[in-house]
């Protein structure tokens, strides 16, 4: 965090840096303007300006310096902006030197002054090609070397740059002006082996820059890779253009105007790399560059072969046959190359089944592994799953997000949130097609995870309930039945000792033993009833409920039980749950609604249906209490359901219990 004094101290340096960038870029701009105006005033014609590289140097000087100014203004600590300004100054100085020398020759300037201008012009632009541009490639985009080894190679580039400058500047041609500069080597032509080394050195420095870009691309995140693709896109276009112009000596000098694409791409990559989806542009550029190269090579090879075979034996022109064959084979090659390039940049977007298979293979890795597979399949920067309040995230969220619902059957199980690629405001049709297919395994994974969590939660509840029940039984046996039986044992011993000596006291102890034994029997019955009401085994479900209804009738409550004459065999758990729910519902009706009539109805087919209704005063909304919660839990434990609340004529409780529960 920058402190206030440090920020205040940094402001003058920031203003000075920006002022220096503006001044240097202004010099380059003034030189470009002077070169253009001078060429027009001299009237030498466009052809002469092109042949002397005034037009191309002026264009490169303006592009490099202005792009460098923007970077230096907004990223003052990044040396790439200053390297671009220096590159632009070199080209602009060479551009303005030619018309100045020509104007001086026409107006009779001193020869010494003209030779100085020729020297400056000849030695200015080679620094741009031999030093600035290779360093820009090696330091892009953050201004630091990509590693210790590349840092050493960067300094080697700096140290060997004067060799290329000497090769270009010390030549005797005098920039096409007819004059020689002061730093010309008389034996320049005889140093051809040295100049070959210089040319190789330029190629090597550019290759080092490309290697540095490749290293950064491999190590970088999504944002860094998009920055690199901007520069790689420009370098690819310029490389194709310069190959055609330099290697095959084909095309006008204006073809060099492709070089300003490099500073423009660098500026956008550093300042606005999310301007558009550069991966789509790069994909198409790579595709058509490969196609162009392949078609050109195939055309030349076929012309050479068919010229020999067909012209002599068939009499058909070889170039015509080659053109026909290339036209026939062009589209299949284009389609195949398009798939290869798109797979590199967009993953399996064009192959939905492959994407689904990849996601399916990662289902056992959990939701994080599934999201990683989705990102790999679509080459997207971000993916997240929202499931019942839980969020699983993979990657960093970009500015634009798209939400895709996940459904399992008719149930919404969550949402898949994907980050759109930079430059995209919506998903393409291919993306939607894959997401529709991926929604199925993702929904299954989310639903399975939810079920697994529910099963685990149920297991935990079962264990807790079992241990609580054991604790209650132990407490009741230890604190209630245990002391009573211990007392019975002691009194039985005392009774035996008193029978012969004191029969009256023995009879009193026997009476106490009878009372305590009856109490122990009641405790045992209570424990047994808590485990399972004995009436269920003696009378069945309907009989047990009717027995309970009889007790309520003694209190003046009219209770009517409607049930089939014979119920199917019910699992013990269903019987116990239905009895507990019925007795709890009847008891609540008596206690809370002041009901005078209660109706219990039991039906059974594929499931047991129990309904308890009353004519009491029922509030508009029932407040969940221990009894109501207990009834719902008993139904839920068996996979059933329970509804309870006020009805049109009073309160009612309705439970549905599956017959297959055990």
XYZ file of C-alpha atoms in Angstrom:
662
model
C 0.000 0.000 0.000
C 1.401 3.390 -1.010
C 1.506 5.908 1.822
C 0.450 9.495 1.293
C 4.004 10.985 1.484
C 5.287 8.345 -0.945
C 2.456 9.096 -3.341
C 3.167 12.811 -3.125
C 6.869 12.199 -3.810
C 6.033 10.001 -6.791
C 3.867 12.622 -8.500
C 6.728 14.844 -9.733
C 8.492 11.797 -11.176
C 5.272 10.735 -12.858
C 4.768 14.191 -14.360
C 8.399 14.318 -15.488
C 8.146 10.895 -17.113
C 4.997 11.826 -18.977
C 6.528 15.120 -20.080
C 9.595 13.281 -21.415
C 7.376 10.799 -23.301
C 5.366 13.640 -24.828
C 8.528 15.521 -25.806
C 10.210 12.540 -27.481
C 7.024 11.503 -29.260
C 6.568 15.120 -30.323
C 10.019 15.116 -31.891
C 9.174 11.969 -33.835
C 5.835 13.450 -34.932
C 7.544 16.665 -36.052
C 10.094 14.648 -38.041
C 7.342 12.670 -39.758
C 5.485 15.870 -40.642
C 8.697 17.413 -41.968
C 9.409 14.305 -44.063
C 5.924 14.374 -45.603
C 5.945 18.127 -46.244
C 9.502 18.026 -47.587
C 8.664 15.238 -50.036
C 5.629 17.165 -51.304
C 7.548 20.448 -51.612
C 10.430 18.826 -53.466
C 7.992 17.292 -55.931
C 10.062 14.167 -56.460
C 6.924 12.032 -56.773
C 5.438 9.142 -54.840
C 7.662 6.598 -56.572
C 10.843 8.336 -55.421
C 9.479 8.617 -51.872
C 8.688 4.905 -51.848
C 12.036 3.865 -53.281
C 13.887 5.899 -50.640
C 11.682 4.372 -47.876
C 10.462 7.807 -46.801
C 6.807 6.696 -46.787
C 7.362 3.442 -44.905
C 9.808 4.955 -42.400
C 7.441 7.845 -41.742
C 4.505 5.487 -41.175
C 6.523 3.286 -38.815
C 7.950 6.318 -37.003
C 4.468 7.695 -36.384
C 2.928 4.348 -35.351
C 5.721 3.276 -32.993
C 6.084 6.673 -31.298
C 2.356 7.320 -30.775
C 1.690 3.821 -29.434
C 4.740 4.148 -27.207
C 3.451 7.496 -25.906
C 0.129 5.948 -24.846
C 1.853 3.089 -23.052
C 4.406 5.384 -21.367
C 1.587 7.693 -20.277
C -0.565 4.971 -18.702
C 2.190 2.454 -17.741
C 5.109 4.685 -16.834
C 7.102 1.869 -15.249
C 6.872 -0.399 -18.294
C 9.985 0.013 -20.511
C 8.127 -1.211 -23.583
C 6.536 2.208 -24.021
C 9.956 3.860 -24.068
C 11.343 1.231 -26.454
C 8.464 1.931 -28.839
C 9.173 5.672 -28.668
C 12.866 5.023 -29.364
C 11.933 2.768 -32.277
C 9.654 5.468 -33.678
C 12.373 8.109 -33.324
C 14.793 5.937 -35.306
C 12.390 5.468 -38.204
C 11.206 9.094 -38.155
C 14.788 10.411 -38.174
C 15.659 8.259 -41.196
C 12.457 9.394 -42.925
C 13.157 13.118 -42.504
C 16.855 12.823 -43.402
C 16.203 11.935 -47.063
C 14.119 15.012 -48.061
C 16.383 17.264 -45.987
C 19.471 16.052 -47.855
C 17.687 16.414 -51.182
C 16.537 19.921 -50.254
C 20.082 20.796 -49.154
C 21.487 19.566 -52.440
C 19.008 21.675 -54.391
C 19.710 24.827 -52.351
C 23.483 24.443 -52.065
C 23.971 23.499 -48.407
C 27.560 22.764 -47.319
C 28.673 19.225 -48.145
C 29.791 18.611 -44.566
C 26.296 19.354 -43.262
C 24.735 17.077 -45.853
C 27.112 14.244 -44.986
C 26.178 14.641 -41.305
C 22.491 14.314 -42.241
C 23.242 11.209 -44.321
C 25.201 9.705 -41.435
C 22.407 10.390 -38.930
C 19.759 9.037 -41.280
C 21.727 5.902 -42.132
C 22.520 5.069 -38.500
C 19.086 5.938 -37.016
C 16.715 3.238 -38.281
C 18.960 0.142 -37.729
C 18.673 0.609 -33.959
C 14.923 0.168 -34.321
C 15.263 -3.174 -36.112
C 18.409 -4.485 -34.440
C 17.721 -3.480 -30.830
C 14.327 -1.973 -29.985
C 12.053 -4.465 -31.719
C 13.835 -7.639 -30.428
C 13.838 -6.217 -26.886
C 10.133 -5.448 -27.146
C 9.428 -9.059 -28.084
C 11.626 -10.355 -25.266
C 10.131 -8.085 -22.574
C 6.475 -8.089 -23.625
C 4.085 -7.507 -21.897
C 5.275 -6.505 -18.411
C 8.770 -5.223 -19.270
C 10.608 -8.036 -17.463
C 12.518 -11.013 -18.816
C 10.679 -14.328 -18.767
C 13.447 -16.056 -16.793
C 17.131 -15.938 -15.818
C 18.311 -17.538 -19.065
C 16.245 -15.169 -21.177
C 17.568 -12.247 -19.143
C 21.099 -13.228 -20.156
C 20.014 -13.458 -23.801
C 18.394 -10.046 -23.497
C 21.710 -8.481 -22.483
C 23.397 -10.380 -25.312
C 20.900 -8.753 -27.685
C 21.865 -5.332 -26.348
C 25.595 -6.058 -26.606
C 25.466 -7.313 -30.212
C 23.088 -4.667 -31.562
C 25.918 -2.349 -32.803
C 26.973 -5.039 -35.312
C 23.693 -4.760 -37.229
C 23.771 -0.962 -36.950
C 27.267 -0.943 -38.411
C 26.217 -3.222 -41.259
C 23.305 -0.993 -42.243
C 24.810 2.422 -41.491
C 28.352 1.957 -42.811
C 27.279 1.069 -46.342
C 28.352 3.348 -49.212
C 24.903 3.866 -50.755
C 24.251 7.073 -48.792
C 20.506 6.339 -48.442
C 20.065 6.787 -52.186
C 21.068 10.444 -52.083
C 24.376 10.093 -53.917
C 26.339 11.201 -50.846
C 28.271 9.086 -48.357
C 28.231 9.626 -44.634
C 31.202 10.060 -42.365
C 31.117 6.601 -40.794
C 31.338 4.560 -43.990
C 33.571 1.477 -44.213
C 35.581 1.447 -47.432
C 35.805 -2.344 -47.423
C 32.136 -2.826 -46.540
C 31.490 -5.257 -49.407
C 34.464 -7.402 -48.425
C 32.980 -8.032 -44.967
C 30.165 -10.160 -46.329
C 30.810 -13.078 -43.877
C 30.556 -10.636 -40.958
C 27.329 -9.178 -42.306
C 25.950 -12.713 -42.703
C 26.598 -13.206 -38.989
C 24.795 -9.920 -38.374
C 21.752 -11.058 -40.342
C 21.718 -14.385 -38.516
C 22.014 -12.494 -35.259
C 18.852 -10.478 -36.083
C 16.932 -13.683 -36.795
C 18.202 -15.236 -33.556
C 17.137 -12.226 -31.464
C 13.666 -12.365 -32.966
C 13.507 -16.122 -32.297
C 14.540 -15.446 -28.695
C 11.628 -13.013 -28.449
C 9.234 -15.613 -29.831
C 10.564 -18.208 -27.367
C 10.013 -15.737 -24.533
C 6.441 -15.231 -25.735
C 5.897 -18.995 -25.854
C 7.243 -19.390 -22.304
C 4.956 -16.638 -21.032
C 1.986 -18.157 -22.854
C 2.583 -21.549 -21.249
C 2.979 -20.112 -17.754
C 0.388 -17.344 -18.014
C -3.244 -17.191 -17.007
C -6.142 -16.408 -19.333
C -5.572 -12.634 -19.269
C -1.851 -12.989 -19.983
C -2.489 -15.386 -22.854
C -4.877 -12.976 -24.489
C -2.285 -10.226 -24.251
C 0.240 -12.490 -25.951
C -2.199 -13.490 -28.673
C -2.563 -9.838 -29.699
C 1.162 -9.598 -30.376
C 1.388 -13.066 -31.897
C -1.449 -12.145 -34.240
C 0.439 -9.066 -35.485
C 3.779 -10.896 -35.675
C 2.164 -13.690 -37.693
C 0.701 -11.264 -40.240
C 3.954 -9.298 -40.515
C 6.000 -12.505 -40.800
C 3.876 -13.730 -43.715
C 4.085 -10.339 -45.434
C 7.827 -9.916 -44.963
C 8.469 -13.497 -46.060
C 6.721 -12.824 -49.346
C 8.526 -9.483 -49.746
C 11.986 -10.384 -48.482
C 12.451 -14.033 -49.432
C 10.576 -14.099 -52.710
C 11.327 -10.430 -53.605
C 7.684 -10.024 -54.546
C 5.362 -7.115 -53.887
C 5.762 -3.324 -53.559
C 7.631 -1.494 -50.831
C 4.259 -0.502 -49.399
C 4.006 -4.040 -48.101
C 6.226 -2.861 -45.230
C 3.282 -0.816 -43.961
C 2.163 -4.035 -42.260
C 4.905 -3.511 -39.648
C 2.922 -0.796 -37.763
C 0.500 -3.594 -36.828
C 3.055 -4.664 -34.221
C 3.064 -1.461 -32.110
C -0.728 -1.198 -32.473
C -1.148 -4.764 -31.207
C 1.286 -4.110 -28.346
C -0.608 -1.004 -27.295
C -3.971 -2.785 -27.318
C -2.538 -5.829 -25.516
C -1.108 -3.756 -22.668
C -3.908 -1.219 -22.311
C -7.063 -2.856 -23.734
C -6.450 -6.567 -24.289
C -10.177 -7.334 -23.745
C -11.221 -5.216 -26.713
C -12.503 -8.259 -28.640
C -12.106 -12.028 -28.737
C -8.550 -12.154 -30.059
C -8.616 -15.941 -29.966
C -11.207 -16.014 -32.741
C -9.147 -13.581 -34.843
C -5.959 -15.525 -34.180
C -7.698 -18.787 -35.064
C -8.775 -17.473 -38.453
C -5.389 -15.894 -39.135
C -3.502 -19.107 -38.369
C -5.942 -21.054 -40.494
C -5.678 -18.907 -43.584
C -1.929 -18.422 -43.201
C -1.499 -22.202 -43.224
C -3.898 -22.504 -46.115
C -2.110 -19.813 -48.100
C 1.259 -21.425 -47.521
C -0.081 -24.875 -48.328
C -1.867 -23.742 -51.468
C 1.166 -21.827 -52.712
C 3.471 -24.775 -52.097
C 1.043 -27.272 -53.610
C 0.507 -25.042 -56.617
C 4.200 -24.706 -57.359
C 4.856 -28.421 -56.879
C 1.918 -29.444 -59.026
C 2.824 -26.976 -61.747
C 6.355 -28.362 -61.878
C 5.174 -31.969 -62.025
C 2.203 -31.516 -64.331
C 4.142 -29.280 -66.673
C 6.453 -32.200 -67.319
C 3.782 -34.908 -67.450
C 0.757 -33.318 -69.049
C 2.259 -30.763 -71.386
C 4.484 -33.312 -73.061
C 2.230 -36.342 -72.980
C -1.314 -34.975 -72.919
C -0.866 -31.480 -74.259
C -2.777 -29.873 -71.339
C -1.323 -26.867 -69.586
C 0.161 -27.823 -66.234
C -0.950 -24.616 -64.452
C -4.602 -25.188 -65.388
C -4.571 -28.770 -64.081
C -2.803 -27.669 -60.884
C -5.414 -24.976 -60.288
C -8.260 -27.467 -60.734
C -6.688 -29.974 -58.331
C -6.065 -27.318 -55.690
C -9.624 -26.021 -56.007
C -10.963 -29.547 -55.460
C -8.773 -30.224 -52.443
C -8.942 -26.772 -50.850
C -12.169 -27.046 -48.847
C -11.466 -30.421 -47.131
C -8.052 -29.130 -46.089
C -9.604 -25.892 -44.852
C -12.183 -27.755 -42.774
C -9.563 -30.033 -41.211
C -7.202 -27.150 -40.423
C -10.101 -25.155 -38.968
C -10.870 -28.008 -36.585
C -7.255 -28.286 -35.472
C -6.871 -24.553 -34.834
C -10.261 -24.221 -33.108
C -9.488 -27.179 -30.839
C -6.287 -25.474 -29.725
C -8.067 -22.202 -28.954
C -11.625 -23.330 -28.089
C -11.139 -26.866 -26.814
C -13.905 -29.313 -27.688
C -16.552 -26.734 -28.550
C -16.895 -28.149 -32.060
C -17.133 -31.726 -30.708
C -19.913 -31.757 -28.070
C -19.769 -35.501 -27.440
C -16.050 -35.319 -26.691
C -16.748 -32.514 -24.220
C -19.490 -34.539 -22.510
C -17.189 -37.555 -22.320
C -14.453 -35.453 -20.738
C -16.848 -34.136 -18.102
C -18.195 -37.642 -17.450
C -14.699 -38.947 -16.782
C -14.270 -36.343 -14.026
C -17.508 -37.026 -12.162
C -15.669 -39.134 -9.580
C -13.448 -36.129 -8.767
C -16.366 -34.207 -7.279
C -17.776 -30.843 -8.331
C -14.364 -29.062 -8.470
C -13.074 -31.669 -10.916
C -16.248 -31.392 -13.001
C -15.875 -27.622 -13.253
C -12.256 -27.978 -14.335
C -13.413 -30.344 -17.081
C -16.040 -27.818 -18.217
C -13.431 -25.059 -18.420
C -11.076 -27.303 -20.372
C -13.837 -28.393 -22.727
C -14.882 -24.834 -23.591
C -11.609 -22.973 -22.893
C -13.495 -20.540 -20.683
C -11.852 -18.553 -17.877
C -14.412 -19.259 -15.154
C -17.072 -21.749 -14.101
C -19.128 -22.036 -10.914
C -21.936 -24.203 -9.546
C -24.625 -22.768 -7.252
C -26.381 -25.572 -5.389
C -28.713 -24.948 -2.450
C -26.689 -22.026 -1.147
C -23.331 -23.717 -1.724
C -21.025 -22.279 -4.399
C -18.155 -24.204 -6.010
C -15.821 -22.051 -8.117
C -13.082 -22.724 -10.665
C -11.052 -19.873 -12.165
C -11.406 -16.101 -11.893
C -14.696 -14.418 -12.828
C -14.442 -12.096 -15.858
C -16.640 -9.065 -16.533
C -19.337 -10.988 -18.399
C -21.070 -14.043 -16.902
C -23.803 -16.325 -18.183
C -26.059 -18.427 -15.957
C -27.376 -21.779 -17.141
C -30.082 -23.597 -15.091
C -29.612 -27.234 -14.084
C -32.673 -29.472 -13.794
C -33.018 -33.078 -12.692
C -36.393 -34.260 -13.918
C -38.767 -31.458 -12.919
C -36.600 -30.327 -10.026
C -34.237 -27.348 -10.128
C -30.972 -28.591 -8.613
C -28.747 -25.568 -9.191
C -27.156 -23.203 -11.687
C -24.028 -23.356 -13.809
C -22.334 -19.959 -14.136
C -19.731 -19.624 -16.896
C -17.453 -16.702 -17.629
C -17.568 -15.417 -21.166
C -14.362 -15.091 -23.104
C -12.974 -11.531 -23.311
C -14.614 -9.634 -26.123
C -17.786 -11.751 -26.000
C -21.091 -10.338 -24.767
C -23.052 -13.566 -25.236
C -22.494 -17.251 -25.834
C -22.393 -18.603 -29.355
C -24.699 -21.297 -30.688
C -21.931 -23.889 -30.363
C -21.449 -22.932 -26.699
C -25.176 -23.265 -26.009
C -25.229 -26.678 -27.702
C -22.451 -27.973 -25.451
C -23.988 -26.468 -22.324
C -27.300 -28.168 -23.090
C -25.482 -31.491 -23.333
C -23.316 -30.833 -20.283
C -26.375 -29.903 -18.242
C -27.409 -33.576 -18.031
C -24.237 -34.989 -16.374
C -23.866 -31.855 -14.275
C -27.437 -32.163 -13.015
C -26.859 -35.840 -12.215
C -23.659 -34.978 -10.355
C -25.337 -32.217 -8.328
C -28.385 -34.386 -7.557
C -26.203 -37.352 -6.594
C -24.162 -35.160 -4.302
C -27.327 -33.818 -2.673
C -28.644 -37.358 -2.177
C -25.319 -38.436 -0.741
C -25.418 -35.561 1.721
C -28.999 -36.424 2.663
C -28.088 -40.075 3.218
C -25.137 -39.061 5.352
C -27.335 -36.679 7.337
C -29.930 -39.425 7.814
C -27.257 -41.828 9.010
C -26.061 -39.266 11.507
C -29.620 -38.707 12.731
C -30.182 -42.458 13.084
C -26.992 -42.855 15.089
C -27.872 -39.902 17.303
C -31.426 -41.151 17.842
C -30.198 -44.655 18.629
C -27.681 -43.405 21.168
C -30.226 -41.059 22.750
C -32.689 -43.937 23.059
C -30.020 -46.128 24.646
C -29.138 -43.337 27.049
C -32.807 -42.901 28.024
C -33.262 -46.643 28.590
C -30.102 -46.825 30.664
C -31.200 -43.836 32.755
C -34.677 -45.234 33.288
C -33.357 -48.664 34.213
C -30.608 -47.302 36.443
C -32.485 -44.517 38.183
C -35.996 -46.032 38.278
C -36.234 -49.799 38.017
C -32.773 -50.519 39.463
C -33.292 -49.013 42.940
C -36.778 -50.546 43.202
C -35.486 -54.064 42.479
C -32.565 -53.512 44.849
C -35.000 -52.530 47.620
C -37.146 -55.569 46.841
C -34.100 -57.797 47.275
C -33.180 -56.290 50.644
C -36.752 -56.486 51.982
C -37.081 -60.076 50.829
C -33.967 -60.945 52.848
C -35.327 -59.080 55.864
C -38.674 -60.828 55.542
C -36.975 -64.207 55.582
C -35.125 -63.291 58.743
C -38.309 -62.103 60.535
C -40.753 -64.894 59.646
C -39.807 -67.053 62.655
C -39.148 -64.360 65.257
C -41.612 -61.569 64.319
C -44.418 -62.715 61.969
C -46.264 -59.372 62.149
C -43.228 -57.400 60.983
C -42.658 -60.004 58.274
C -46.255 -59.519 57.033
C -45.739 -55.740 56.841
C -42.573 -56.214 54.785
C -44.414 -58.602 52.460
C -47.051 -55.911 51.901
C -44.355 -53.367 51.087
C -42.710 -55.895 48.754
C -46.012 -56.299 46.928
C -46.349 -52.525 46.471
C -42.781 -52.062 45.252
C -43.063 -55.056 42.936
C -46.207 -53.552 41.396
C -44.309 -50.278 40.934
C -41.480 -52.151 39.188
C -44.020 -53.866 36.908
C -45.482 -50.461 36.014
C -42.009 -49.133 35.210
C -41.357 -52.130 32.970
C -44.680 -51.595 31.200
C -43.859 -47.924 30.685
C -40.482 -48.805 29.166
C -42.069 -51.401 26.927
C -44.757 -48.940 25.859
C -42.122 -46.364 24.944
C -40.358 -48.949 22.783
C -43.582 -50.203 21.154
C -47.103 -49.930 22.505
C -48.198 -53.450 23.575
C -51.694 -52.735 22.278
C -50.342 -52.911 18.714
C -49.333 -56.519 19.243
C -52.473 -57.390 21.189
C -55.136 -55.495 19.197
C -53.515 -54.335 15.950
C -53.346 -50.761 14.676
C -57.084 -50.116 14.428
C -57.817 -51.786 17.754
C -55.044 -49.834 19.514
C -56.367 -46.531 18.145
C -59.919 -47.459 19.206
C -58.632 -48.313 22.665
C -57.070 -44.880 22.879
C -60.321 -43.357 21.620
C -62.145 -45.124 24.471
C -59.978 -43.310 27.036
C -60.846 -39.978 25.416
C -64.582 -40.806 25.445
C -64.361 -41.176 29.226
C -63.414 -37.489 29.275
C -66.596 -36.576 27.389
C -65.064 -36.397 23.891
C -66.894 -38.083 20.996
C -64.305 -40.007 18.992
C -65.234 -41.933 15.849
C -62.763 -44.271 14.129
C -63.354 -45.323 10.505
C -61.183 -48.098 9.104
C -61.430 -51.144 6.802
C -62.470 -54.412 8.372
C -59.097 -55.914 7.555
C -55.837 -54.056 6.958
C -53.004 -55.593 4.940
C -49.944 -56.746 6.843
C -48.167 -53.598 7.964
C -44.469 -53.237 8.773
C -43.824 -52.701 12.458
C -42.359 -49.246 11.868
C -45.448 -48.132 9.915
C -47.774 -49.412 12.639
C -45.841 -47.649 15.384
C -45.581 -44.375 13.452
C -49.282 -44.361 12.535
C -50.310 -45.106 16.151
C -48.045 -42.386 17.553
C -49.261 -39.827 14.994
C -52.940 -40.697 15.630
C -52.673 -40.540 19.432
C -50.642 -37.308 19.300
C -53.140 -35.691 16.916
C -56.119 -36.716 19.097
C -54.370 -35.509 22.260
C -53.533 -32.145 20.654
C -57.155 -31.735 19.541
C -58.336 -32.275 23.103
C -55.728 -30.037 24.719
C -55.549 -27.080 22.329
C -58.717 -26.848 20.228
C -61.386 -27.591 22.843
C -62.928 -30.047 20.396
C -66.041 -32.054 21.291
C -65.871 -34.411 18.333
C -62.872 -36.134 16.735
C -62.918 -38.283 13.596
C -60.085 -40.703 12.754
C -60.044 -42.268 9.275
C -57.628 -45.000 8.136
C -57.231 -46.213 4.532
C -54.674 -48.593 3.060
C -53.888 -49.617 -0.499
C -50.336 -49.116 -1.736
C -49.747 -46.781 1.189
C -51.297 -46.095 4.570
C -53.371 -42.925 4.776
C -54.300 -41.519 8.161
C -56.516 -38.475 8.740
C -57.494 -36.996 12.127
C -59.994 -34.107 12.067
C -61.875 -32.265 14.798
C -64.542 -29.604 15.209
C -62.557 -27.425 17.578
C -61.573 -23.764 17.375
C -58.417 -23.866 15.281
C -56.218 -20.759 14.823
C -55.491 -19.523 11.318
C -51.888 -20.785 11.536
C -50.495 -23.518 13.756
C -47.290 -22.769 15.599
C -44.933 -25.757 15.289
C -44.311 -27.333 18.653
C -42.748 -30.502 19.986
C -45.792 -32.631 19.154
C -46.224 -31.333 15.601
C -42.500 -31.616 14.882
C -42.474 -35.156 16.285
C -45.327 -36.220 13.978
C -43.579 -34.772 10.910
C -40.301 -36.460 11.831
C -42.009 -39.851 12.250
C -43.545 -39.561 8.770
C -40.318 -38.314 7.181
C -38.294 -41.168 8.705
C -40.393 -43.637 6.709
C -40.246 -41.594 3.501
C -43.794 -40.326 3.968
C -45.356 -36.925 4.440
C -47.585 -35.123 6.927
C -49.692 -31.999 6.643
C -51.331 -30.298 9.586
C -53.308 -27.111 10.009
C -56.728 -25.518 10.203
C -59.446 -26.893 7.955
C -62.911 -25.656 6.967
C -64.584 -27.208 10.051
C -61.670 -27.289 12.506
C -58.197 -28.737 12.660
C -56.961 -31.690 10.662
C -53.822 -33.817 10.430
C -53.168 -35.980 7.359
C -50.292 -38.457 7.103
C -49.235 -40.673 4.194
C -46.890 -43.547 5.019
C -45.367 -45.905 2.408
C -46.328 -49.529 2.963
C -42.859 -50.726 2.029
C -41.148 -49.073 4.978
C -39.616 -51.395 7.518
